[in-house]
Amino acid sequence: MNSRPTAFDELDRKIVTALMANARTSFAEIGAAIGLSSTAVKRRVDRLRETGVITGFTATVRPSALGWRTEAYVEVYCEGAAPPRRLAEVVRNHPEIAAAMTVTGGADALLHVRARDVEHFEEVLERIRQEPFIRKTISVMVLSHLLPDSPEAGVTQPAPDGASDVR
């Protein structure tokens, strides 16, 4: 067994690009496009998974099909220095938060929130604001996606219980 990590080469990049475009593309199809056998592609995909380059395979679903009809980005401003670990604990408690990250600039974090409607979004925002270390939030509602095929336009987790019961 080789103890050195295998280099990520141009063929790996082409395989990853093909799988990112469509994770259901067969190894034979990828191999035909890049000049490898399906077995060689499978070996490379297995290695890419083992080394953590490929972390999983998902389906991208239209959010409104799952009951998510409202979307916003929320800047979070904390009292003092809230550690990222504490922020991560808080956001995990809100299934409506599709993504969360610490950021540079005035805000401490940026949250991507999906909700059934504006009333649901307001309820989520109030729950977030109840955290004792959160000083303020600034929200920006999404009106439309200019790049509708981008990952941000889709969702990979189901809506919380009852979210698909859209009135």
XYZ file of C-alpha atoms in Angstrom:
167
model
C 0.000 0.000 0.000
C 1.365 3.393 -0.969
C 1.518 5.738 2.045
C 1.714 8.858 -0.120
C -1.570 10.390 -1.285
C -2.295 9.904 -4.956
C -2.182 13.095 -6.989
C -5.413 14.634 -8.251
C -4.808 14.740 -11.997
C -6.647 16.022 -15.072
C -8.551 12.727 -15.534
C -9.771 12.941 -11.922
C -10.871 16.518 -12.582
C -12.832 15.402 -15.666
C -14.477 12.577 -13.712
C -15.472 14.908 -10.876
C -16.772 17.490 -13.361
C -18.920 14.843 -15.075
C -20.315 13.609 -11.761
C -21.034 17.156 -10.581
C -22.993 17.791 -13.776
C -24.942 14.541 -13.382
C -24.152 12.101 -10.574
C -26.133 9.411 -12.412
C -23.738 9.378 -15.367
C -22.447 5.817 -15.760
C -18.784 4.963 -15.448
C -18.952 3.701 -19.046
C -20.271 7.081 -20.270
C -17.608 8.977 -18.349
C -14.908 6.606 -19.559
C -15.975 6.988 -23.193
C -15.845 10.772 -22.856
C -12.361 10.887 -21.293
C -10.684 7.841 -22.822
C -10.745 5.358 -19.926
C -12.457 2.037 -19.360
C -15.441 1.948 -17.024
C -13.343 -0.159 -14.611
C -10.614 2.494 -14.532
C -13.222 5.205 -13.887
C -14.725 3.140 -11.051
C -11.295 2.655 -9.465
C -10.674 6.394 -9.627
C -14.120 7.226 -8.200
C -13.550 4.746 -5.360
C -10.188 6.392 -4.622
C -11.732 9.874 -4.774
C -14.387 8.768 -2.276
C -11.816 7.133 0.036
C -9.662 10.269 0.074
C -12.632 12.564 0.719
C -12.552 14.397 -2.593
C -16.020 13.047 -3.388
C -18.103 13.268 -0.225
C -21.421 11.950 -1.520
C -24.031 11.897 -4.252
C -27.263 13.872 -4.012
C -30.358 14.838 -5.940
C -31.155 18.492 -6.522
C -34.841 19.158 -5.998
C -36.898 22.239 -6.822
C -37.502 23.797 -3.370
C -41.142 24.704 -4.056
C -41.883 21.026 -4.723
C -40.950 20.370 -1.085
C -42.964 23.263 0.292
C -40.129 25.821 0.463
C -41.632 28.905 -1.228
C -39.767 31.666 0.616
C -36.021 32.122 0.708
C -33.750 34.646 2.405
C -30.198 35.328 3.443
C -29.735 36.506 7.012
C -26.683 38.348 8.300
C -26.119 37.529 11.972
C -24.330 39.938 14.313
C -23.192 38.566 17.674
C -22.416 40.137 21.055
C -18.717 39.778 21.648
C -16.905 36.951 19.948
C -19.267 34.041 19.440
C -17.141 31.035 18.502
C -18.039 29.338 15.199
C -18.632 26.114 17.132
C -21.427 27.787 19.132
C -22.963 29.271 15.971
C -22.880 25.811 14.369
C -24.792 24.348 17.344
C -27.491 27.000 16.975
C -28.000 26.621 13.230
C -28.253 22.824 13.499
C -31.388 23.362 15.607
C -33.196 25.056 12.708
C -34.062 22.717 9.807
C -35.009 25.762 7.735
C -31.361 26.849 7.555
C -30.083 25.374 4.291
C -26.527 26.701 4.702
C -24.560 28.703 7.231
C -21.107 30.155 7.206
C -18.904 32.569 9.113
C -17.962 35.594 7.013
C -15.693 38.602 6.890
C -17.040 42.131 7.160
C -19.482 43.494 9.699
C -21.590 40.363 10.155
C -20.343 37.330 12.053
C -22.294 34.780 10.021
C -24.513 34.438 6.975
C -27.486 32.055 6.972
C -29.383 30.775 3.931
C -32.953 30.223 5.127
C -35.826 28.478 3.320
C -39.374 28.620 4.640
C -42.935 27.792 3.601
C -43.988 31.434 3.423
C -43.186 34.855 4.885
C -44.966 34.055 8.157
C -42.883 30.903 8.590
C -39.716 32.857 7.766
C -40.627 35.440 10.407
C -41.096 32.663 12.978
C -37.694 31.173 12.082
C -36.085 34.604 12.342
C -37.605 35.133 15.794
C -36.281 31.758 16.969
C -32.797 32.696 15.737
C -33.001 36.093 17.467
C -33.861 34.429 20.801
C -30.296 33.180 21.133
C -28.739 35.257 23.933
C -25.528 36.085 22.049
C -27.232 37.340 18.861
C -27.295 41.129 18.853
C -29.091 41.742 15.546
C -29.935 40.281 12.160
C -30.349 41.793 8.716
C -32.423 39.828 6.200
C -32.522 39.929 2.418
C -35.389 38.095 0.689
C -34.664 36.249 -2.558
C -37.007 37.280 -5.379
C -35.671 35.022 -8.137
C -32.603 33.012 -9.082
C -30.676 34.482 -11.988
C -28.797 31.174 -12.346
C -31.645 28.657 -11.881
C -29.361 25.642 -12.409
C -26.959 26.655 -9.632
C -26.805 24.556 -6.459
C -28.199 27.499 -4.491
C -31.416 27.324 -6.523
C -32.019 23.730 -5.395
C -32.312 22.036 -2.058
C -30.953 18.706 -0.877
C -32.817 18.275 2.402
C -36.533 17.756 2.963
C -38.751 20.476 4.359
C -39.550 20.223 8.078
C -42.708 18.426 9.150
C -45.780 20.115 7.752
C -43.890 22.368 5.340
C -45.321 20.613 2.307
C -48.846 21.261 3.595
C -48.923 24.486 1.596
C -52.250 26.315 1.766
